[in-house]
XYZ file of C-alpha atoms in Angstrom:
607
model
C 152.327 103.707 -50.678
C 149.072 105.149 -51.989
C 147.898 104.281 -55.453
C 149.496 106.184 -58.347
C 151.911 108.053 -56.044
C 155.473 108.095 -57.396
C 158.403 109.742 -55.609
C 161.003 111.611 -57.622
C 164.235 109.649 -57.770
C 166.431 112.749 -58.219
C 169.216 110.435 -59.330
C 172.710 111.789 -58.810
C 175.219 110.338 -61.248
C 178.501 108.978 -59.962
C 181.807 110.180 -61.427
C 183.164 107.940 -64.158
C 186.186 105.830 -63.231
C 189.408 106.403 -65.140
C 190.518 103.227 -66.888
C 194.205 102.445 -66.570
C 194.709 101.435 -70.200
C 192.673 100.838 -73.310
C 192.275 97.467 -75.054
C 195.330 95.794 -76.534
C 195.626 96.154 -80.295
C 194.502 93.074 -82.210
C 196.967 92.399 -84.961
C 198.738 95.125 -86.918
C 195.812 97.588 -86.695
C 194.965 99.614 -83.555
C 191.493 99.335 -82.055
C 189.043 101.955 -83.369
C 187.449 104.384 -80.946
C 183.698 104.990 -81.463
C 182.159 108.316 -80.352
C 178.442 109.016 -80.600
C 178.615 112.793 -80.200
C 175.012 113.666 -79.311
C 173.645 116.985 -78.095
C 172.105 115.289 -75.025
C 174.598 112.577 -74.227
C 178.032 111.469 -75.418
C 178.617 107.720 -75.717
C 182.158 106.477 -76.172
C 183.725 103.042 -76.312
C 186.065 100.674 -78.130
C 185.271 98.609 -81.223
C 187.107 95.440 -80.223
C 187.329 92.738 -82.934
C 186.407 89.155 -82.107
C 183.355 87.069 -81.422
C 182.371 89.191 -78.398
C 182.923 92.869 -79.275
C 182.156 93.888 -75.712
C 179.266 95.351 -73.728
C 177.556 98.684 -74.218
C 179.685 101.825 -74.483
C 181.938 102.144 -71.474
C 181.336 105.856 -71.150
C 178.005 107.720 -71.198
C 177.737 111.282 -69.926
C 175.758 114.473 -70.503
C 177.255 116.758 -73.149
C 177.545 119.777 -70.840
C 180.383 121.602 -69.105
C 180.609 123.978 -66.172
C 183.531 125.956 -64.841
C 184.331 124.850 -61.294
C 184.762 127.273 -58.395
C 186.714 125.073 -56.007
C 185.068 123.265 -53.110
C 185.396 120.059 -51.171
C 186.808 118.154 -54.076
C 189.291 120.875 -54.868
C 188.099 121.051 -58.472
C 188.824 124.518 -59.774
C 188.945 123.723 -63.498
C 186.081 122.978 -65.877
C 183.878 120.026 -64.932
C 182.365 117.800 -67.619
C 179.500 115.326 -67.777
C 179.138 112.962 -64.839
C 181.793 114.827 -62.843
C 179.175 117.531 -62.252
C 176.945 115.258 -60.152
C 173.525 116.893 -59.906
C 172.864 119.424 -62.671
C 170.211 121.578 -60.988
C 172.483 123.595 -58.653
C 174.664 124.382 -61.689
C 171.884 124.856 -64.246
C 172.700 128.518 -64.808
C 176.398 127.699 -65.348
C 175.995 124.821 -67.801
C 177.351 125.305 -71.308
C 177.118 123.049 -74.324
C 179.207 123.008 -77.523
C 176.041 122.449 -79.559
C 173.742 124.837 -81.349
C 170.689 122.628 -81.824
C 172.440 119.397 -82.842
C 175.506 120.933 -84.528
C 178.761 121.441 -82.550
C 179.912 125.036 -82.977
C 182.081 125.763 -79.914
C 185.549 124.321 -80.429
C 186.777 124.858 -76.850
C 183.851 123.083 -75.209
C 184.031 120.234 -77.734
C 187.683 119.815 -76.828
C 186.687 119.457 -73.165
C 184.256 116.655 -74.063
C 186.907 114.844 -76.093
C 189.520 115.262 -73.343
C 187.111 113.748 -70.840
C 186.337 110.828 -73.184
C 189.947 109.971 -74.002
C 191.077 110.319 -70.396
C 188.376 108.047 -68.933
C 188.704 105.457 -71.709
C 192.364 104.965 -70.862
C 194.030 106.123 -74.072
C 197.615 105.088 -73.390
C 199.492 106.654 -76.314
C 201.732 109.549 -75.309
C 201.206 112.969 -76.884
C 198.501 111.806 -79.302
C 195.495 109.526 -79.737
C 196.893 106.709 -81.848
C 193.522 105.153 -82.694
C 191.154 105.520 -85.664
C 187.998 107.359 -84.645
C 184.430 106.857 -85.843
C 182.456 109.995 -85.050
C 178.765 110.751 -85.556
C 177.621 114.076 -86.961
C 174.365 115.850 -87.743
C 172.321 115.301 -90.888
C 173.559 117.637 -93.643
C 176.250 118.849 -91.269
C 177.604 122.319 -92.213
C 181.065 122.224 -93.726
C 182.348 124.644 -91.113
C 181.399 122.271 -88.301
C 183.123 119.305 -89.945
C 186.175 121.438 -90.731
C 186.383 122.491 -87.084
C 186.063 118.889 -85.891
C 188.700 117.563 -88.317
C 191.098 120.323 -87.355
C 190.614 119.482 -83.679
C 191.142 115.747 -84.182
C 194.165 115.941 -86.480
C 195.953 119.006 -85.125
C 195.245 118.688 -81.413
C 195.069 114.923 -80.908
C 197.142 113.682 -83.853
C 194.805 110.825 -84.780
C 195.777 108.612 -87.778
C 192.365 108.668 -89.507
C 188.691 109.444 -88.955
C 185.319 108.478 -90.426
C 182.119 110.482 -90.099
C 178.596 109.071 -90.149
C 175.012 109.985 -89.248
C 173.803 108.521 -85.963
C 170.323 107.594 -87.235
C 171.821 105.839 -90.279
C 174.142 103.826 -88.041
C 171.089 102.824 -85.999
C 169.203 101.942 -89.200
C 171.924 99.646 -90.499
C 172.417 98.068 -87.081
C 168.782 96.942 -87.205
C 169.035 96.020 -90.930
C 172.416 94.268 -91.121
C 171.586 91.747 -93.848
C 170.197 94.141 -96.407
C 172.404 97.206 -96.575
C 170.878 98.265 -99.910
C 167.320 98.580 -98.599
C 165.109 101.666 -98.898
C 162.994 103.261 -96.233
C 162.083 106.320 -94.192
C 163.969 107.089 -90.986
C 162.245 109.202 -88.324
C 164.906 110.246 -85.838
C 163.803 112.355 -82.861
C 166.451 113.463 -80.374
C 167.022 116.071 -77.711
C 166.981 119.159 -79.931
C 165.681 118.150 -83.376
C 163.551 115.649 -85.244
C 164.638 114.485 -88.715
C 162.826 112.626 -91.474
C 165.368 110.952 -93.771
C 164.470 109.102 -96.987
C 166.822 106.216 -97.884
C 166.902 105.060 -101.531
C 168.742 101.811 -102.249
C 170.955 102.135 -99.214
C 171.973 105.802 -99.655
C 170.675 108.964 -98.095
C 168.600 111.242 -100.342
C 169.892 114.457 -98.820
C 167.840 116.755 -101.066
C 164.584 115.580 -99.504
C 165.664 115.426 -95.855
C 163.628 117.583 -93.507
C 164.267 118.798 -89.978
C 161.776 119.839 -87.268
C 163.344 122.006 -84.571
C 161.577 120.197 -81.734
C 162.711 117.384 -79.486
C 162.999 116.270 -75.885
C 164.408 119.595 -74.694
C 161.365 121.547 -75.873
C 158.992 118.914 -74.431
C 160.674 119.193 -71.011
C 160.474 122.990 -71.099
C 156.793 122.870 -72.078
C 156.001 120.416 -69.270
C 157.825 122.629 -66.790
C 155.735 125.664 -67.791
C 152.498 123.675 -67.540
C 153.214 122.417 -64.034
C 154.574 125.754 -62.792
C 151.353 127.455 -63.880
C 149.352 124.684 -62.217
C 151.360 124.741 -58.964
C 152.740 128.266 -58.416
C 153.628 127.344 -54.831
C 156.265 124.861 -56.012
C 158.091 126.880 -58.675
C 161.555 126.089 -57.367
C 160.818 122.360 -56.963
C 159.614 121.931 -60.565
C 163.032 121.590 -62.173
C 164.043 120.531 -65.679
C 165.689 117.366 -64.356
C 162.436 116.274 -62.733
C 160.510 117.141 -65.876
C 162.846 114.918 -67.897
C 162.203 112.145 -65.389
C 158.431 112.536 -65.879
C 158.877 112.455 -69.658
C 161.046 109.343 -69.595
C 158.996 107.319 -67.114
C 155.415 108.642 -66.990
C 154.527 110.143 -70.391
C 153.080 108.456 -73.448
C 151.908 109.269 -76.964
C 148.143 109.252 -77.484
C 146.999 107.317 -80.540
C 144.171 109.852 -80.972
C 144.968 113.039 -79.078
C 141.456 114.580 -79.068
C 139.787 111.308 -78.104
C 142.292 110.810 -75.307
C 141.545 114.273 -73.928
C 137.825 113.372 -73.844
C 138.691 110.277 -71.806
C 140.553 112.421 -69.268
C 137.363 114.432 -68.661
C 135.803 111.378 -66.986
C 136.461 111.524 -63.191
C 136.940 107.759 -62.918
C 139.443 107.690 -65.786
C 141.296 110.634 -64.282
C 141.469 109.024 -60.840
C 142.766 105.742 -62.273
C 145.385 107.237 -64.605
C 146.650 110.399 -62.936
C 150.203 110.093 -61.647
C 150.852 111.850 -58.340
C 154.488 112.888 -58.226
C 155.631 113.255 -54.624
C 157.950 116.177 -53.959
C 160.335 115.896 -50.994
C 159.109 117.512 -47.755
C 159.817 117.471 -44.012
C 157.378 115.597 -41.746
C 158.772 116.756 -38.389
C 155.586 118.672 -37.564
C 153.390 115.589 -37.887
C 152.483 113.121 -35.165
C 153.331 115.186 -32.022
C 151.421 114.180 -28.847
C 150.554 116.586 -26.020
C 148.864 116.077 -22.668
C 146.230 118.476 -21.336
C 148.759 120.116 -18.954
C 151.180 120.660 -21.840
C 148.388 122.139 -23.962
C 147.433 124.509 -21.127
C 151.028 125.538 -20.582
C 151.470 126.209 -24.300
C 148.330 128.380 -24.330
C 149.605 130.401 -21.393
C 152.959 130.891 -23.056
C 151.307 132.076 -26.265
C 149.066 134.435 -24.286
C 152.025 135.793 -22.354
C 153.982 136.422 -25.569
C 150.984 138.201 -27.082
C 150.573 140.428 -24.032
C 154.259 141.306 -24.063
C 154.075 142.111 -27.752
C 151.074 144.402 -27.244
C 152.745 146.107 -24.287
C 155.870 146.763 -26.329
C 153.817 148.220 -29.177
C 151.921 150.497 -26.774
C 155.180 151.750 -25.253
C 156.625 152.512 -28.668
C 153.451 154.352 -29.690
C 153.443 156.270 -26.399
C 157.039 157.338 -26.925
C 156.298 158.637 -30.425
C 153.195 160.522 -29.225
C 155.146 162.030 -26.315
C 157.879 163.287 -28.657
C 155.285 164.858 -30.960
C 153.501 166.447 -27.983
C 156.771 167.950 -26.743
C 157.343 169.424 -30.183
C 153.881 170.979 -30.254
C 154.317 172.394 -26.753
C 157.629 173.963 -27.799
C 155.884 175.675 -30.730
C 153.171 176.929 -28.338
C 155.874 178.422 -26.107
C 157.212 180.346 -29.117
C 153.779 181.941 -29.478
C 153.604 182.794 -25.792
C 157.113 184.343 -25.905
C 156.160 186.531 -28.864
C 158.652 184.986 -31.343
C 156.203 185.214 -34.244
C 158.640 184.581 -37.128
C 159.890 181.307 -35.665
C 156.300 180.409 -34.672
C 155.013 180.840 -38.274
C 157.940 178.819 -39.684
C 157.207 176.018 -37.192
C 153.490 176.067 -38.158
C 154.428 175.690 -41.819
C 156.731 172.755 -40.986
C 153.870 171.138 -39.019
C 151.484 171.732 -41.949
C 149.093 173.800 -39.768
C 147.256 176.989 -40.613
C 146.429 178.714 -37.288
C 147.181 178.722 -33.530
C 143.677 177.345 -32.893
C 144.475 174.241 -34.926
C 147.716 173.846 -32.941
C 145.829 174.051 -29.642
C 143.294 171.472 -30.812
C 146.081 169.020 -31.744
C 147.787 169.565 -28.361
C 144.588 168.765 -26.463
C 143.869 165.607 -28.481
C 147.450 164.359 -28.243
C 147.611 165.050 -24.472
C 144.443 163.047 -23.941
C 145.810 160.146 -26.039
C 149.072 160.132 -24.084
C 147.250 160.004 -20.716
C 144.994 157.175 -21.889
C 147.974 155.208 -23.197
C 149.765 155.529 -19.836
C 146.675 154.287 -18.001
C 146.375 151.296 -20.353
C 150.017 150.389 -19.792
C 149.604 150.523 -15.997
C 146.397 148.470 -16.132
C 148.009 145.863 -18.400
C 150.971 145.500 -16.027
C 148.604 144.967 -13.089
C 146.584 142.364 -15.009
C 149.772 140.560 -16.106
C 151.017 140.384 -12.478
C 147.665 139.050 -11.279
C 147.640 136.441 -14.063
C 151.181 135.264 -13.240
C 150.609 135.061 -9.449
C 147.042 133.768 -9.187
C 146.608 131.604 -12.292
C 146.640 127.833 -11.897
C 147.545 125.383 -14.693
C 144.512 123.222 -13.961
C 141.807 125.931 -14.023
C 143.017 129.129 -15.698
C 140.695 132.090 -15.298
C 140.975 133.904 -18.594
C 138.016 136.204 -17.869
C 140.187 138.403 -15.635
C 142.057 139.675 -18.679
C 141.430 143.244 -19.720
C 139.134 143.074 -22.788
C 139.584 146.731 -23.740
C 143.221 146.567 -24.822
C 144.117 148.701 -27.788
C 145.213 145.799 -29.987
C 142.752 143.240 -28.674
C 141.549 142.635 -32.241
C 144.796 140.841 -32.974
C 143.832 138.196 -30.400
C 140.885 137.036 -32.474
C 143.185 134.821 -34.494
C 144.112 132.960 -31.327
C 140.542 132.322 -30.111
C 140.759 128.559 -30.713
C 143.850 128.501 -28.459
C 142.233 130.530 -25.651
C 138.838 128.822 -25.458
C 137.765 128.215 -21.884
C 137.924 124.634 -20.718
C 136.052 123.244 -17.775
C 138.110 121.211 -15.343
C 137.404 117.535 -15.400
C 138.853 114.170 -15.971
C 142.111 114.270 -17.924
C 141.575 113.514 -21.611
C 143.455 110.634 -23.192
C 146.597 111.388 -25.160
C 145.697 112.164 -28.767
C 147.644 112.979 -31.892
C 147.540 116.580 -33.056
C 146.316 116.508 -36.635
C 147.622 119.219 -38.991
C 145.316 121.657 -40.699
C 146.014 119.950 -44.066
C 147.807 116.866 -45.327
C 151.382 117.995 -45.783
C 152.252 115.073 -48.052
C 149.289 115.747 -50.332
C 150.223 119.429 -50.537
C 153.620 118.427 -51.960
C 152.166 116.236 -54.707
C 152.039 117.152 -58.408
C 149.013 115.666 -60.136
C 150.233 114.872 -63.645
C 147.150 114.135 -65.722
C 146.740 115.375 -69.271
C 150.293 116.707 -69.068
C 151.404 113.105 -69.629
C 150.242 113.360 -73.255
C 150.405 117.117 -73.867
C 154.197 117.432 -73.577
C 155.158 114.616 -76.037
C 152.427 115.745 -78.454
C 154.396 118.810 -79.553
C 156.374 116.811 -82.152
C 153.039 116.056 -83.870
C 151.440 119.465 -83.138
C 154.126 122.174 -82.747
C 151.346 124.777 -82.555
C 150.750 123.691 -78.935
C 153.809 125.744 -77.942
C 153.336 128.433 -80.582
C 155.806 127.068 -83.127
C 154.996 127.712 -86.788
C 156.331 124.379 -87.993
C 154.868 121.233 -89.470
C 154.570 118.152 -87.300
C 155.945 114.707 -88.080
C 152.857 113.593 -89.995
C 152.723 116.677 -92.232
C 156.470 116.518 -92.882
C 156.224 112.835 -93.766
C 153.396 113.531 -96.192
C 155.346 116.381 -97.784
C 158.384 114.177 -98.365
C 156.360 111.317 -99.833
C 154.604 113.683 -102.266
C 157.998 114.507 -103.804
C 158.391 110.950 -105.098
C 156.491 108.901 -107.705
C 153.830 106.464 -106.557
C 156.045 103.377 -106.870
C 158.836 104.987 -104.814
C 156.329 106.055 -102.167
C 155.099 102.478 -101.893
C 158.668 101.263 -101.478
C 159.550 103.841 -98.809
C 156.537 103.219 -96.547
C 157.332 99.514 -96.384
C 160.188 100.347 -94.008
C 159.426 103.290 -91.704
C 162.108 103.179 -89.011
C 161.865 105.018 -85.657
C 165.014 105.812 -83.681
C 166.282 108.361 -81.171
C 165.637 108.860 -77.480
C 162.503 110.943 -78.103
C 160.747 107.988 -79.808
C 160.766 105.776 -76.700
C 157.348 106.947 -75.483
C 154.774 104.154 -75.193
C 152.335 104.419 -78.076
C 154.777 106.038 -80.522
C 154.660 103.140 -82.995
C 150.846 102.910 -82.855
C 150.546 106.672 -83.442
C 152.783 106.531 -86.523
C 150.779 103.601 -87.905
C 147.574 105.612 -87.423
C 149.061 108.659 -89.181
C 150.248 106.530 -92.115
C 146.867 104.845 -92.329
C 145.216 108.240 -92.727
C 147.607 109.544 -95.377
C 148.097 106.416 -97.500
C 145.601 105.230 -100.181
C 142.874 102.743 -99.340
C 144.057 99.142 -98.785
C 147.725 100.094 -99.246
C 150.323 98.452 -97.043
C 153.049 99.914 -94.880
C 155.275 98.808 -92.016
C 156.604 100.706 -89.001
C 159.606 99.422 -87.043
C 161.028 100.733 -83.762
C 164.752 100.398 -83.123
C 165.668 97.646 -80.679
C 167.431 100.241 -78.513
C 166.640 103.751 -79.817
C 169.277 105.369 -77.568
C 172.297 103.079 -78.010
C 171.702 101.568 -81.461
C 173.588 104.458 -83.094
C 176.720 103.560 -81.111
C 176.238 99.836 -81.766
C 175.847 100.508 -85.493
C 178.970 102.685 -85.578
C 180.900 99.960 -83.757
C 179.743 97.278 -86.210
C 180.566 99.547 -89.146
C 184.070 100.194 -87.786
C 184.745 96.474 -87.395
C 183.537 95.755 -90.936
C 185.674 98.506 -92.523
C 188.952 98.290 -90.614
C 190.979 97.646 -93.782
C 188.858 99.702 -96.192
C 190.808 102.854 -97.024
C 187.943 104.128 -99.193
C 185.926 105.272 -96.150
C 188.607 106.662 -93.809
C 190.008 110.201 -94.015
C 193.751 110.130 -93.356
C 195.917 112.982 -92.154
C 197.473 113.322 -95.607
C 194.035 113.728 -97.207
C 193.092 116.226 -94.520
C 196.142 118.349 -95.322
C 195.568 118.121 -99.079
C 191.781 118.567 -99.309
C 190.890 120.521 -96.190
C 189.022 119.815 -92.991
C 185.603 119.788 -94.640
C 186.539 116.812 -96.837
C 184.343 113.727 -96.431
C 184.528 110.208 -97.817
C 181.068 108.884 -98.491
C 179.808 105.488 -97.364
C 176.461 103.827 -96.577
C 175.933 105.772 -93.323
C 177.503 109.124 -94.208
C 176.317 112.487 -95.404
C 176.650 113.502 -99.044
C 179.886 115.383 -99.677
C 179.349 118.738 -101.361
C 182.724 120.473 -101.801
C 183.109 124.211 -101.512
C 183.024 125.798 -104.962
C 184.969 129.029 -105.016
C 184.662 131.441 -107.954
C 187.440 130.958 -110.475
C 190.138 133.623 -110.376
C 192.416 134.566 -113.277
C 196.046 133.505 -112.851
C 198.836 136.027 -112.361
C 200.400 135.237 -115.776
C 197.178 135.971 -117.613
C 196.775 139.191 -115.606
C 200.315 140.238 -116.556
C 199.696 139.479 -120.225
C 196.477 141.464 -120.184
C 198.170 144.446 -118.562
C 201.073 144.381 -121.075
C 198.622 144.270 -123.946
C 196.725 147.192 -122.518
C 199.877 149.306 -122.114
C 201.003 148.486 -125.644
C 197.632 149.489 -127.012
C 197.790 152.693 -125.043
C 201.255 153.512 -126.445
C 200.110 152.845 -130.012
C 197.186 155.162 -129.594
C 199.465 157.920 -128.359
C 201.777 157.463 -131.364
C 198.910 157.750 -133.789
C 197.771 160.957 -132.147
C 201.291 162.334 -132.417
């Protein structure tokens, strides 16, 4: 394979197997079920107690649904996640329960949960008899949590649930020994990027900030860049392939402007450009023809061209003959003295006088006669060519050079060039006009850094938002100097959109520019930015199996409503709904009785 040429994998996911039964309960408590409910991917698995809690989540699938239309598999109902196979043929049908990173569609969320419980082998009949740890968005709206609690308790009959923030679970998974630490979490996912300050182990929700940019916007931006660059491959430049380029070929530039200057150097470009090979058919390459086969092919092409010209001449002759007959009929009207019909016919023909009619008749008659002569001459030449021509020494000079459409043969001059007879040439390979493989290559150069750069410079795609660096500076300015110094000692990066090479170095450079001279800071990247949220939720569930202070039971759900939340180290801050106070019915009745009594007294005084 040539240097820097990478084929698209176009990976097609396999359907998830359905487990027969979930894990056996350990002791008196059932095994918790951990769900990382992300807008890009759902990760589900069991939190099994013991020395070996188990491998990575057993179930990982895209958080999308599509309504099936039947087919080979006989699937007529909604399809979810990995059951869809390739997403591109169904891109226009895909639906997600998320608006940004907040689930808002209850029906689609129920489909995702059904798929998770079914493939994890939940064995309880009529309900899900397992505690559930579920991730939610930062500062999740109360309506969304109320909808989720209603779905879990009313539809699935779960015993209890705990909600937590995915980035906080990832943070505490990487900081297990010091759960009371402070720091700044930068979490960049598929739809949003969050900057979360942590003070003494708890989220400072008042100073959290969100940037509405993530991997989805980067993939869309990269798709537009390459479609403008290669308009001949619009259909082949799909979102799935753009996500593949982002995940495997993109990186974050430590200094964006300086990196662009490097790309202007031809040597640097040649060494670092990634040539993405699109699929193509190579059947036309490598065909070998002998001289007799070449000659026979030329004669066939010539014969087809002559037949095509003859057919065109016959069609044109037929049209001219019909028009001439019409003009002659109008001339007969004049000769017969039918002047009214003659003038109407002249108006229909868009003519002004009989002289103009006669002139058109003469010209058209001459054209018809010439066309007939050309057709006869072409037939004679074609017969002579078929009878007298020899494959070894074709005499192409006998062809009639004055054909009406002879200009169209100029494109075939290289095929009809005269060859002198001689010794047979050796068999050679017919080379194409251009390299077909090179034509189907996408040269991804500066696009490797331009697409991921949008989270630092949203203005690249026209968004009027602050980037990560400006947002980080804004949050730090809201704290005293000593708190700022404490926060920057633990800057934690997590989320799938932080896995670009160079992300940690870029954040260190941005902090170096914004922090005072000779001040210290530390940037840490999650050990697994994608799965650490699920690992952290699993560890948290195992550590709090018996702690009733962090689980929401069905009784508490019925008493306090679906939006109720029990706070813990990885949760949001619970802000209950405060409704305006309303006067009781007894006080209203007393007030009305007093008013009527006062009204009666006033009437008595007037009397």
